[in-house]
Amino acid sequence: MEMNKERIGMEYWKKIIILLCSGWVSIWIYRSALSPVYPQINASLGGNVSDTALGSISSFYFLGYVIMQIPAGFLVDKIGKKKVLIPGFIFFALAAFIISQASTISMIYLGSFIAGIGCGSFYGSAYSLTSQNIPAEKKSFSTAIVNSGSAVGSGLGMILSSYLVVQLGLPWQIMMYISIAMTLVMLGAFSIVIRSNKDDVAFNQPKEKVEEKPKEAVSMKSLLSPAMLFTYILYFATCYAYYMTVTWLPNFLGTERGFQGAAIGFSSSLVAFASIPGALFFSRLADKYMDKKVRFIVILEILAAVMLLITVQSSTSTFLMIALIMYGFLGKLAVEPIIISWLGENAPQVGIGTTLGVFNFFGMMSSVIAPTLTGSISDATGSKVMGFYIAIVLLIAGSVLFLLSNLKKAKSSH
């Protein structure tokens, strides 16, 4: 009788997809809302804040986010997703409120750091939920839908921020109030939809069986096995190329390729918008040919590296734009759902939250390193081209290592 009640209405795993996609939308609206209004933030703080100081707002967020990855993954395994997500988003709402009331840049830094800590609770919880609740044959496609929330949120954040603050002249704090409202909505949704720890069972697994399982911690040996290490390296390379591109592409197009005004913003946004159909298309293929996920991952990573190479080598704006669109279509947001799906199938199922936390820690480390390193290269050489080349080399090296580790694993299993 109880099972019949659970079957009424939308299936739990479908609710999870909608919920987590919405979670990424709310996080990325916040992430992308502040950079378009840096001049307005500067003016509200007296007009004496340097560009470097304003850019550090994002750095403090990512610092908090990276620091939280492994602890959040560990807590997900120990106390459950719901008990990690809800406090995390309370922190997120508090952070947005602190920023909205800030009268100094230091106060904004504090809020950004707390926002990073709060949002850092989301990744391990979200992909533990997808790993354990979504049917295997739908996992990559479903993860792509979840991930598309980041592209939607990024676009919405930039559009809303530019329209409400820059065009209509509203105070920049309005974007923080929108973030607070969205975060409170998400807190209500988390409370209603996500099952408590005792009811949080894996897909198609009897509840009684799961409840009898003792809580175990993932061993360091399995967490840092060669196959896992090479997967972390691959993800670092994937994220490095992406965060380097989204951070410096607008500047690169304007200073080194002659793009002007709105063309810079439009061209830069192509990467995000092209990623949505790419993610949905390739993840659907990966679900159809489940035994070929490694091939999909390696081919997509190599093709993304080629598109970045064409971007920096292009002598015409037309080729450059085509390369950018194709990088979006083939790059991080297209390959990430397949990597996460592969990880869910091949990582130790004991302590999956911790594994995902370590995995994302490696990836997000790139968001701290790539923008700064590329900026330093630009200061030293007068060009960001070398920054693109580093990303290309990392993508190819990461892909080769990942492929070799899986070939070795396939041989040993025979």
mmCIF file of C-alpha atoms in Angstrom:
data_model
loop_
_atom_site.group_PDB
_atom_site.id
_atom_site.type_symbol
_atom_site.label_atom_id
_atom_site.label_comp_id
_atom_site.label_asym_id
_atom_site.label_seq_id
_atom_site.Cartn_x
_atom_site.Cartn_y
_atom_site.Cartn_z
ATOM 1 C CA MET A 1 0.000 0.000 0.000
ATOM 2 C CA GLU A 2 2.810 2.357 0.932
ATOM 3 C CA MET A 3 4.647 1.580 -2.335
ATOM 4 C CA ASN A 4 1.483 2.352 -4.328
ATOM 5 C CA LYS A 5 1.204 5.732 -2.654
ATOM 6 C CA GLU A 6 4.798 6.532 -3.601
ATOM 7 C CA ARG A 7 4.051 5.698 -7.238
ATOM 8 C CA ILE A 8 1.193 8.235 -7.444
ATOM 9 C CA GLY A 9 2.149 11.456 -9.218
ATOM 10 C CA MET A 10 5.587 12.309 -10.591
ATOM 11 C CA GLU A 11 8.327 9.784 -9.877
ATOM 12 C CA TYR A 12 10.848 10.815 -7.235
ATOM 13 C CA TRP A 13 13.850 10.844 -9.595
ATOM 14 C CA LYS A 14 12.049 13.248 -11.963
ATOM 15 C CA LYS A 15 11.315 15.609 -9.066
ATOM 16 C CA ILE A 16 15.019 15.437 -8.182
ATOM 17 C CA ILE A 17 15.999 16.518 -11.730
ATOM 18 C CA ILE A 18 13.671 19.571 -11.640
ATOM 19 C CA LEU A 19 14.758 20.474 -8.098
ATOM 20 C CA LEU A 20 18.500 20.277 -8.776
ATOM 21 C CA CYS A 21 18.260 22.117 -12.104
ATOM 22 C CA SER A 22 16.438 24.917 -10.234
ATOM 23 C CA GLY A 23 19.163 24.850 -7.572
ATOM 24 C CA TRP A 24 21.846 25.510 -10.200
ATOM 25 C CA VAL A 25 19.713 28.312 -11.698
ATOM 26 C CA SER A 26 19.530 30.070 -8.311
ATOM 27 C CA ILE A 27 23.284 29.635 -7.654
ATOM 28 C CA TRP A 28 24.313 30.889 -11.103
ATOM 29 C CA ILE A 29 21.964 33.878 -11.078
ATOM 30 C CA TYR A 30 23.910 34.984 -8.002
ATOM 31 C CA ARG A 31 27.307 34.057 -9.494
ATOM 32 C CA SER A 32 26.769 36.072 -12.689
ATOM 33 C CA ALA A 33 24.793 38.997 -11.231
ATOM 34 C CA LEU A 34 27.624 41.074 -9.759
ATOM 35 C CA SER A 35 30.233 41.315 -12.537
ATOM 36 C CA PRO A 36 28.002 43.353 -14.926
ATOM 37 C CA VAL A 37 27.399 45.935 -12.159
ATOM 38 C CA TYR A 38 30.966 46.403 -10.857
ATOM 39 C CA PRO A 39 30.864 50.127 -11.806
ATOM 40 C CA GLN A 40 27.667 50.588 -9.756
ATOM 41 C CA ILE A 41 29.153 48.673 -6.808
ATOM 42 C CA ASN A 42 32.263 50.848 -7.025
ATOM 43 C CA ALA A 43 30.149 54.034 -7.081
ATOM 44 C CA SER A 44 28.137 52.898 -4.029
ATOM 45 C CA LEU A 45 31.399 52.327 -2.121
ATOM 46 C CA GLY A 46 32.776 55.804 -2.879
ATOM 47 C CA GLY A 47 34.330 55.230 -6.307
ATOM 48 C CA ASN A 48 37.823 54.372 -5.064
ATOM 49 C CA VAL A 49 37.779 50.588 -5.495
ATOM 50 C CA SER A 50 40.258 49.193 -8.045
ATOM 51 C CA ASP A 51 39.368 46.659 -10.736
ATOM 52 C CA THR A 52 41.624 44.127 -9.045
ATOM 53 C CA ALA A 53 39.711 44.582 -5.778
ATOM 54 C CA LEU A 54 36.369 44.233 -7.568
ATOM 55 C CA GLY A 55 37.589 41.102 -9.354
ATOM 56 C CA SER A 56 38.491 39.628 -5.967
ATOM 57 C CA ILE A 57 34.770 39.477 -5.094
ATOM 58 C CA SER A 58 34.564 36.410 -7.340
ATOM 59 C CA SER A 59 37.825 34.985 -5.963
ATOM 60 C CA PHE A 60 36.478 35.038 -2.385
ATOM 61 C CA TYR A 61 33.349 33.201 -3.534
ATOM 62 C CA PHE A 62 35.348 30.462 -5.259
ATOM 63 C CA LEU A 63 37.731 30.201 -2.298
ATOM 64 C CA GLY A 64 34.790 29.425 0.004
ATOM 65 C CA TYR A 65 33.299 27.083 -2.582
ATOM 66 C CA VAL A 66 36.518 25.080 -3.039
ATOM 67 C CA ILE A 67 37.196 24.851 0.713
ATOM 68 C CA MET A 68 33.717 23.394 1.258
ATOM 69 C CA GLN A 69 33.864 20.605 -1.355
ATOM 70 C CA ILE A 70 35.519 17.773 0.593
ATOM 71 C CA PRO A 71 33.867 18.561 3.988
ATOM 72 C CA ALA A 72 30.452 18.786 2.284
ATOM 73 C CA GLY A 73 30.971 15.453 0.519
ATOM 74 C CA PHE A 74 32.009 13.835 3.812
ATOM 75 C CA LEU A 75 28.940 15.281 5.591
ATOM 76 C CA VAL A 76 26.638 14.060 2.802
ATOM 77 C CA ASP A 77 27.826 10.501 3.490
ATOM 78 C CA LYS A 78 27.605 10.911 7.263
ATOM 79 C CA ILE A 79 24.327 12.788 7.842
ATOM 80 C CA GLY A 80 22.531 12.829 4.473
ATOM 81 C CA LYS A 81 21.898 15.240 1.596
ATOM 82 C CA LYS A 82 18.964 17.115 3.119
ATOM 83 C CA LYS A 83 20.857 17.965 6.319
ATOM 84 C CA VAL A 84 23.734 19.375 4.252
ATOM 85 C CA LEU A 85 21.725 21.231 1.589
ATOM 86 C CA ILE A 86 19.333 23.142 3.841
ATOM 87 C CA PRO A 87 21.967 24.720 6.177
ATOM 88 C CA GLY A 88 24.105 25.449 3.097
ATOM 89 C CA PHE A 89 21.333 27.432 1.421
ATOM 90 C CA ILE A 90 20.539 29.248 4.692
ATOM 91 C CA PHE A 91 24.191 30.400 4.601
ATOM 92 C CA PHE A 92 23.708 31.359 0.944
ATOM 93 C CA ALA A 93 20.668 33.555 1.762
ATOM 94 C CA LEU A 94 22.517 35.138 4.707
ATOM 95 C CA ALA A 95 25.499 35.884 2.442
ATOM 96 C CA ALA A 96 23.338 37.633 -0.166
ATOM 97 C CA PHE A 97 21.786 39.743 2.626
ATOM 98 C CA ILE A 98 25.257 40.708 3.977
ATOM 99 C CA ILE A 99 26.330 41.788 0.471
ATOM 100 C CA SER A 100 23.129 43.807 -0.023
ATOM 101 C CA GLN A 101 23.853 45.750 3.189
ATOM 102 C CA ALA A 102 27.601 46.175 2.576
ATOM 103 C CA SER A 103 29.151 49.601 2.977
ATOM 104 C CA THR A 104 32.763 48.442 2.401
ATOM 105 C CA ILE A 105 34.472 46.108 -0.056
ATOM 106 C CA SER A 106 35.640 43.967 2.901
ATOM 107 C CA MET A 107 32.001 43.351 3.854
ATOM 108 C CA ILE A 108 31.273 42.224 0.274
ATOM 109 C CA TYR A 109 34.295 39.895 0.462
ATOM 110 C CA LEU A 110 32.903 38.386 3.683
ATOM 111 C CA GLY A 111 29.505 37.878 2.072
ATOM 112 C CA SER A 112 31.067 36.340 -1.046
ATOM 113 C CA PHE A 113 33.148 33.925 1.032
ATOM 114 C CA ILE A 114 30.054 32.848 3.029
ATOM 115 C CA ALA A 115 28.109 32.473 -0.246
ATOM 116 C CA GLY A 116 30.865 30.162 -1.521
ATOM 117 C CA ILE A 117 30.671 28.083 1.662
ATOM 118 C CA GLY A 118 26.874 27.874 1.348
ATOM 119 C CA CYS A 119 26.827 27.002 -2.362
ATOM 120 C CA GLY A 120 29.658 24.531 -1.784
ATOM 121 C CA SER A 121 27.131 22.297 -0.022
ATOM 122 C CA PHE A 122 25.217 21.786 -3.282
ATOM 123 C CA TYR A 123 27.527 19.799 -5.575
ATOM 124 C CA GLY A 124 28.121 16.672 -3.489
ATOM 125 C CA SER A 125 24.487 16.547 -2.370
ATOM 126 C CA ALA A 126 23.118 17.101 -5.877
ATOM 127 C CA TYR A 127 25.177 14.472 -7.674
ATOM 128 C CA SER A 128 24.835 11.966 -4.845
ATOM 129 C CA LEU A 129 21.071 12.307 -5.384
ATOM 130 C CA THR A 130 21.391 11.848 -9.162
ATOM 131 C CA SER A 131 23.843 8.948 -8.767
ATOM 132 C CA GLN A 132 21.604 7.061 -6.347
ATOM 133 C CA ASN A 133 18.116 7.845 -7.651
ATOM 134 C CA ILE A 134 18.185 8.187 -11.444
ATOM 135 C CA PRO A 135 17.898 5.002 -13.558
ATOM 136 C CA ALA A 136 21.233 4.032 -15.152
ATOM 137 C CA GLU A 137 19.911 4.275 -18.717
ATOM 138 C CA LYS A 138 18.769 7.873 -18.113
ATOM 139 C CA LYS A 139 21.633 9.080 -15.938
ATOM 140 C CA SER A 140 23.768 11.079 -18.406
ATOM 141 C CA PHE A 141 20.793 12.824 -20.025
ATOM 142 C CA SER A 142 19.219 13.611 -16.651
ATOM 143 C CA THR A 143 22.528 14.986 -15.345
ATOM 144 C CA ALA A 144 22.746 17.166 -18.473
ATOM 145 C CA ILE A 145 19.302 18.612 -17.685
ATOM 146 C CA VAL A 146 20.447 19.309 -14.108
ATOM 147 C CA ASN A 147 23.656 20.949 -15.395
ATOM 148 C CA SER A 148 21.764 23.104 -17.904
ATOM 149 C CA GLY A 149 20.497 25.056 -14.906
ATOM 150 C CA SER A 150 23.969 26.624 -14.619
ATOM 151 C CA ALA A 151 23.837 27.931 -18.209
ATOM 152 C CA VAL A 152 20.247 29.184 -17.770
ATOM 153 C CA GLY A 153 21.108 30.844 -14.445
ATOM 154 C CA SER A 154 24.260 32.427 -15.868
ATOM 155 C CA GLY A 155 22.336 33.945 -18.778
ATOM 156 C CA LEU A 156 19.455 35.099 -16.565
ATOM 157 C CA GLY A 157 21.826 36.659 -14.025
ATOM 158 C CA MET A 158 23.647 38.702 -16.676
ATOM 159 C CA ILE A 159 20.430 39.747 -18.440
ATOM 160 C CA LEU A 160 18.560 40.700 -15.245
ATOM 161 C CA SER A 161 21.555 42.527 -13.812
ATOM 162 C CA SER A 162 22.201 44.468 -17.021
ATOM 163 C CA TYR A 163 18.513 45.304 -17.559
ATOM 164 C CA LEU A 164 17.402 46.153 -14.010
ATOM 165 C CA VAL A 165 20.536 47.949 -12.823
ATOM 166 C CA VAL A 166 22.368 49.267 -15.897
ATOM 167 C CA GLN A 167 19.355 50.061 -18.088
ATOM 168 C CA LEU A 168 16.561 50.873 -15.594
ATOM 169 C CA GLY A 169 18.909 52.403 -13.035
ATOM 170 C CA LEU A 170 17.712 50.361 -10.040
ATOM 171 C CA PRO A 171 20.156 49.908 -7.114
ATOM 172 C CA TRP A 172 22.575 47.012 -7.684
ATOM 173 C CA GLN A 173 21.355 45.503 -4.392
ATOM 174 C CA ILE A 174 18.139 44.449 -6.195
ATOM 175 C CA MET A 175 20.052 41.451 -7.584
ATOM 176 C CA MET A 176 20.900 40.310 -4.061
ATOM 177 C CA TYR A 177 17.233 40.598 -3.010
ATOM 178 C CA ILE A 178 16.276 38.452 -6.017
ATOM 179 C CA SER A 179 18.921 35.898 -4.941
ATOM 180 C CA ILE A 180 17.560 35.854 -1.380
ATOM 181 C CA ALA A 181 13.994 35.284 -2.651
ATOM 182 C CA MET A 182 15.107 32.444 -4.946
ATOM 183 C CA THR A 183 17.162 30.850 -2.163
ATOM 184 C CA LEU A 184 14.176 30.895 0.213
ATOM 185 C CA VAL A 185 12.022 29.241 -2.476
ATOM 186 C CA MET A 186 14.702 26.564 -2.928
ATOM 187 C CA LEU A 187 14.866 25.962 0.843
ATOM 188 C CA GLY A 188 11.121 25.263 0.848
ATOM 189 C CA ALA A 189 11.500 22.946 -2.150
ATOM 190 C CA PHE A 190 14.407 21.039 -0.548
ATOM 191 C CA SER A 191 12.338 20.561 2.628
ATOM 192 C CA ILE A 192 9.319 19.214 0.728
ATOM 193 C CA VAL A 193 10.892 17.132 -2.053
ATOM 194 C CA ILE A 194 14.092 15.561 -0.689
ATOM 195 C CA ARG A 195 13.534 12.497 1.436
ATOM 196 C CA SER A 196 14.983 12.344 4.912
ATOM 197 C CA ASN A 197 18.050 10.194 5.453
ATOM 198 C CA LYS A 198 16.103 7.088 6.509
ATOM 199 C CA ASP A 199 13.907 7.320 3.376
ATOM 200 C CA ASP A 200 16.732 8.352 1.007
ATOM 201 C CA VAL A 201 17.046 5.075 -0.884
ATOM 202 C CA ALA A 202 18.759 4.189 -4.098
ATOM 203 C CA PHE A 203 16.732 3.696 -7.277
ATOM 204 C CA ASN A 204 14.796 0.398 -7.386
ATOM 205 C CA GLN A 205 16.343 -0.762 -4.111
ATOM 206 C CA PRO A 206 14.116 -2.045 -1.276
ATOM 207 C CA LYS A 207 14.015 0.361 1.647
ATOM 208 C CA GLU A 208 14.533 -2.398 4.228
ATOM 209 C CA LYS A 209 17.773 -3.474 2.541
ATOM 210 C CA VAL A 210 19.199 0.042 2.523
ATOM 211 C CA GLU A 211 18.241 0.787 6.125
ATOM 212 C CA GLU A 212 20.136 -2.281 7.311
ATOM 213 C CA LYS A 213 23.376 -1.130 5.628
ATOM 214 C CA PRO A 214 25.917 0.271 8.098
ATOM 215 C CA LYS A 215 27.383 3.668 7.352
ATOM 216 C CA GLU A 216 30.887 3.248 5.959
ATOM 217 C CA ALA A 217 33.590 5.692 5.020
ATOM 218 C CA VAL A 218 35.319 5.534 1.656
ATOM 219 C CA SER A 219 38.923 4.346 1.960
ATOM 220 C CA MET A 220 41.794 6.605 0.917
ATOM 221 C CA LYS A 221 43.115 3.783 -1.286
ATOM 222 C CA SER A 222 39.964 3.689 -3.420
ATOM 223 C CA LEU A 223 39.561 7.490 -3.304
ATOM 224 C CA LEU A 224 43.092 7.995 -4.673
ATOM 225 C CA SER A 225 43.364 4.943 -6.943
ATOM 226 C CA PRO A 226 44.988 5.614 -10.351
ATOM 227 C CA ALA A 227 41.623 5.482 -12.172
ATOM 228 C CA MET A 228 40.133 8.047 -9.770
ATOM 229 C CA LEU A 229 43.251 10.264 -9.804
ATOM 230 C CA PHE A 230 43.277 10.435 -13.596
ATOM 231 C CA THR A 231 39.550 11.260 -13.560
ATOM 232 C CA TYR A 232 40.252 14.145 -11.149
ATOM 233 C CA ILE A 233 43.077 15.364 -13.415
ATOM 234 C CA LEU A 234 40.790 15.187 -16.455
ATOM 235 C CA TYR A 235 38.119 17.193 -14.636
ATOM 236 C CA PHE A 236 40.695 19.768 -13.502
ATOM 237 C CA ALA A 237 41.773 20.206 -17.146
ATOM 238 C CA THR A 238 38.142 20.446 -18.307
ATOM 239 C CA CYS A 239 37.289 23.109 -15.722
ATOM 240 C CA TYR A 240 40.600 24.938 -16.269
ATOM 241 C CA ALA A 241 39.816 25.460 -19.964
ATOM 242 C CA TYR A 242 36.242 26.521 -19.185
ATOM 243 C CA TYR A 243 36.971 29.003 -16.375
ATOM 244 C CA MET A 244 39.949 30.473 -18.200
ATOM 245 C CA THR A 245 37.727 30.978 -21.263
ATOM 246 C CA VAL A 246 34.674 32.478 -19.525
ATOM 247 C CA THR A 247 36.895 34.769 -17.419
ATOM 248 C CA TRP A 248 39.201 36.116 -20.122
ATOM 249 C CA LEU A 249 37.359 35.597 -23.413
ATOM 250 C CA PRO A 250 35.551 38.989 -23.379
ATOM 251 C CA ASN A 251 38.834 40.788 -22.713
ATOM 252 C CA PHE A 252 40.681 38.665 -25.315
ATOM 253 C CA LEU A 253 38.073 39.433 -27.990
ATOM 254 C CA GLY A 254 38.154 43.163 -27.228
ATOM 255 C CA THR A 255 41.897 43.720 -26.826
ATOM 256 C CA GLU A 256 43.392 41.120 -29.181
ATOM 257 C CA ARG A 257 40.744 40.396 -31.821
ATOM 258 C CA GLY A 258 39.138 43.796 -32.390
ATOM 259 C CA PHE A 259 35.597 43.027 -31.204
ATOM 260 C CA GLN A 260 33.694 46.064 -29.922
ATOM 261 C CA GLY A 261 30.762 46.898 -27.639
ATOM 262 C CA ALA A 262 27.795 44.521 -27.628
ATOM 263 C CA ALA A 263 29.584 42.121 -29.994
ATOM 264 C CA ILE A 264 31.949 41.187 -27.143
ATOM 265 C CA GLY A 265 29.138 40.218 -24.763
ATOM 266 C CA PHE A 266 27.140 38.433 -27.464
ATOM 267 C CA SER A 267 30.127 36.449 -28.708
ATOM 268 C CA SER A 268 31.156 35.471 -25.165
ATOM 269 C CA SER A 269 27.630 34.283 -24.322
ATOM 270 C CA LEU A 270 27.692 31.868 -27.261
ATOM 271 C CA VAL A 271 29.801 29.437 -25.213
ATOM 272 C CA ALA A 272 27.096 29.155 -22.521
ATOM 273 C CA PHE A 273 24.117 28.994 -24.877
ATOM 274 C CA ALA A 274 25.711 26.449 -27.259
ATOM 275 C CA SER A 275 26.478 24.193 -24.295
ATOM 276 C CA ILE A 276 22.816 23.386 -23.562
ATOM 277 C CA PRO A 277 21.995 21.518 -26.825
ATOM 278 C CA GLY A 278 25.483 19.967 -26.746
ATOM 279 C CA ALA A 279 24.967 18.598 -23.238
ATOM 280 C CA LEU A 280 21.515 17.199 -24.043
ATOM 281 C CA PHE A 281 22.585 15.668 -27.372
ATOM 282 C CA PHE A 282 25.774 13.929 -26.225
ATOM 283 C CA SER A 283 24.371 12.752 -22.897
ATOM 284 C CA ARG A 284 21.442 11.148 -24.751
ATOM 285 C CA LEU A 285 23.955 9.336 -26.985
ATOM 286 C CA ALA A 286 26.007 8.270 -23.944
ATOM 287 C CA ASP A 287 22.896 6.796 -22.316
ATOM 288 C CA LYS A 288 22.060 4.923 -25.522
ATOM 289 C CA TYR A 289 25.585 3.483 -25.810
ATOM 290 C CA MET A 290 26.347 3.050 -22.105
ATOM 291 C CA ASP A 291 29.466 0.931 -22.636
ATOM 292 C CA LYS A 292 31.127 3.650 -24.740
ATOM 293 C CA LYS A 293 31.170 6.512 -22.198
ATOM 294 C CA VAL A 294 34.971 6.587 -22.015
ATOM 295 C CA ARG A 295 35.159 7.053 -25.796
ATOM 296 C CA PHE A 296 32.582 9.840 -25.698
ATOM 297 C CA ILE A 297 34.507 11.619 -22.927
ATOM 298 C CA VAL A 298 37.919 11.391 -24.641
ATOM 299 C CA ILE A 299 36.616 12.398 -28.100
ATOM 300 C CA LEU A 300 34.689 15.389 -26.714
ATOM 301 C CA GLU A 301 37.701 16.589 -24.688
ATOM 302 C CA ILE A 302 40.061 16.361 -27.682
ATOM 303 C CA LEU A 303 37.561 18.129 -29.982
ATOM 304 C CA ALA A 304 37.095 20.890 -27.369
ATOM 305 C CA ALA A 305 40.892 21.368 -27.311
ATOM 306 C CA VAL A 306 40.899 21.620 -31.125
ATOM 307 C CA MET A 307 38.148 24.271 -31.019
ATOM 308 C CA LEU A 308 40.147 26.347 -28.516
ATOM 309 C CA LEU A 309 43.183 26.043 -30.815
ATOM 310 C CA ILE A 310 41.104 27.290 -33.767
ATOM 311 C CA THR A 311 39.805 30.154 -31.575
ATOM 312 C CA VAL A 312 43.309 31.531 -30.953
ATOM 313 C CA GLN A 313 44.608 30.706 -34.445
ATOM 314 C CA SER A 314 41.649 32.134 -36.415
ATOM 315 C CA SER A 315 42.511 34.988 -38.735
ATOM 316 C CA THR A 316 38.850 35.904 -39.341
ATOM 317 C CA SER A 317 36.054 36.662 -36.899
ATOM 318 C CA THR A 318 33.771 34.167 -38.685
ATOM 319 C CA PHE A 319 36.057 31.184 -37.988
ATOM 320 C CA LEU A 320 36.595 32.435 -34.449
ATOM 321 C CA MET A 321 32.813 32.600 -33.809
ATOM 322 C CA ILE A 322 32.268 29.118 -35.266
ATOM 323 C CA ALA A 323 35.064 27.760 -33.064
ATOM 324 C CA LEU A 324 33.536 29.391 -29.968
ATOM 325 C CA ILE A 325 30.098 27.950 -30.703
ATOM 326 C CA MET A 326 31.628 24.515 -31.237
ATOM 327 C CA TYR A 327 33.688 24.803 -28.029
ATOM 328 C CA GLY A 328 30.455 25.509 -26.145
ATOM 329 C CA PHE A 329 28.734 22.603 -27.908
ATOM 330 C CA LEU A 330 31.578 20.140 -27.222
ATOM 331 C CA GLY A 331 33.178 21.531 -24.033
ATOM 332 C CA LYS A 332 32.756 21.342 -20.262
ATOM 333 C CA LEU A 333 28.989 21.480 -19.959
ATOM 334 C CA ALA A 334 28.597 18.849 -22.716
ATOM 335 C CA VAL A 335 31.135 16.367 -21.345
ATOM 336 C CA GLU A 336 30.593 16.946 -17.596
ATOM 337 C CA PRO A 337 27.293 14.972 -17.325
ATOM 338 C CA ILE A 338 28.952 11.969 -18.997
ATOM 339 C CA ILE A 339 31.976 12.175 -16.656
ATOM 340 C CA ILE A 340 29.680 12.398 -13.600
ATOM 341 C CA SER A 341 27.587 9.481 -14.895
ATOM 342 C CA TRP A 342 30.757 7.427 -15.510
ATOM 343 C CA LEU A 343 31.995 8.337 -12.023
ATOM 344 C CA GLY A 344 28.691 7.244 -10.467
ATOM 345 C CA GLU A 345 29.064 3.830 -12.143
ATOM 346 C CA ASN A 346 32.794 3.311 -11.498
ATOM 347 C CA ALA A 347 33.566 5.079 -8.219
ATOM 348 C CA PRO A 348 33.199 3.149 -4.930
ATOM 349 C CA GLN A 349 29.493 3.283 -3.986
ATOM 350 C CA VAL A 350 30.512 3.509 -0.338
ATOM 351 C CA GLY A 351 31.069 7.210 0.348
ATOM 352 C CA ILE A 352 29.934 8.511 -3.056
ATOM 353 C CA GLY A 353 29.427 11.997 -1.558
ATOM 354 C CA THR A 354 33.055 12.132 -0.423
ATOM 355 C CA THR A 355 34.238 10.942 -3.855
ATOM 356 C CA LEU A 356 32.174 13.636 -5.584
ATOM 357 C CA GLY A 357 33.511 16.231 -3.145
ATOM 358 C CA VAL A 358 37.139 15.313 -3.949
ATOM 359 C CA PHE A 359 36.284 15.200 -7.677
ATOM 360 C CA ASN A 360 34.761 18.693 -7.640
ATOM 361 C CA PHE A 361 37.538 20.012 -5.371
ATOM 362 C CA PHE A 362 40.067 19.196 -8.102
ATOM 363 C CA GLY A 363 37.830 20.730 -10.776
ATOM 364 C CA MET A 364 37.081 23.920 -8.900
ATOM 365 C CA MET A 365 40.728 24.447 -7.939
ATOM 366 C CA SER A 366 41.081 25.447 -11.585
ATOM 367 C CA SER A 367 38.614 28.320 -11.058
ATOM 368 C CA VAL A 368 41.078 29.790 -8.559
ATOM 369 C CA ILE A 369 44.234 29.112 -10.620
ATOM 370 C CA ALA A 370 43.237 29.679 -14.281
ATOM 371 C CA PRO A 371 42.032 33.329 -14.178
ATOM 372 C CA THR A 372 44.998 34.506 -12.082
ATOM 373 C CA LEU A 373 47.629 32.574 -14.046
ATOM 374 C CA THR A 374 46.240 33.806 -17.394
ATOM 375 C CA GLY A 375 46.221 37.380 -16.050
ATOM 376 C CA SER A 376 49.868 37.024 -14.994
ATOM 377 C CA ILE A 377 50.780 35.636 -18.436
ATOM 378 C CA SER A 378 48.995 38.585 -20.047
ATOM 379 C CA ASP A 379 50.878 41.074 -17.849
ATOM 380 C CA ALA A 380 54.206 39.408 -18.703
ATOM 381 C CA THR A 381 53.691 38.867 -22.457
ATOM 382 C CA GLY A 382 50.998 41.376 -23.439
ATOM 383 C CA SER A 383 48.782 38.539 -24.741
ATOM 384 C CA LYS A 384 46.479 35.867 -23.362
ATOM 385 C CA VAL A 385 47.219 33.411 -26.190
ATOM 386 C CA MET A 386 49.643 31.411 -24.027
ATOM 387 C CA GLY A 387 46.827 30.985 -21.463
ATOM 388 C CA PHE A 388 44.732 29.285 -24.156
ATOM 389 C CA TYR A 389 47.650 27.045 -25.145
ATOM 390 C CA ILE A 390 48.098 25.902 -21.535
ATOM 391 C CA ALA A 391 44.391 24.979 -21.426
ATOM 392 C CA ILE A 392 44.720 23.048 -24.712
ATOM 393 C CA VAL A 393 47.758 21.066 -23.472
ATOM 394 C CA LEU A 394 45.992 20.246 -20.186
ATOM 395 C CA LEU A 395 42.893 18.984 -22.033
ATOM 396 C CA ILE A 396 44.929 16.677 -24.285
ATOM 397 C CA ALA A 397 47.154 15.405 -21.449
ATOM 398 C CA GLY A 398 44.152 14.789 -19.166
ATOM 399 C CA SER A 399 42.305 12.926 -21.931
ATOM 400 C CA VAL A 400 45.296 10.691 -22.712
ATOM 401 C CA LEU A 401 45.836 9.808 -19.020
ATOM 402 C CA PHE A 402 42.127 9.074 -18.532
ATOM 403 C CA LEU A 403 42.057 6.862 -21.647
ATOM 404 C CA LEU A 404 45.219 4.953 -20.666
ATOM 405 C CA SER A 405 43.925 4.280 -17.120
ATOM 406 C CA ASN A 406 40.654 2.903 -18.535
ATOM 407 C CA LEU A 407 42.432 0.771 -21.146
ATOM 408 C CA LYS A 408 44.580 -0.698 -18.374
ATOM 409 C CA LYS A 409 41.480 -1.303 -16.264
ATOM 410 C CA ALA A 410 39.720 -3.028 -19.205
ATOM 411 C CA LYS A 411 42.765 -5.317 -19.780
ATOM 412 C CA SER A 412 43.001 -6.272 -16.100
ATOM 413 C CA SER A 413 39.281 -7.126 -15.986
ATOM 414 C CA HIS A 414 39.727 -9.600 -18.891
#
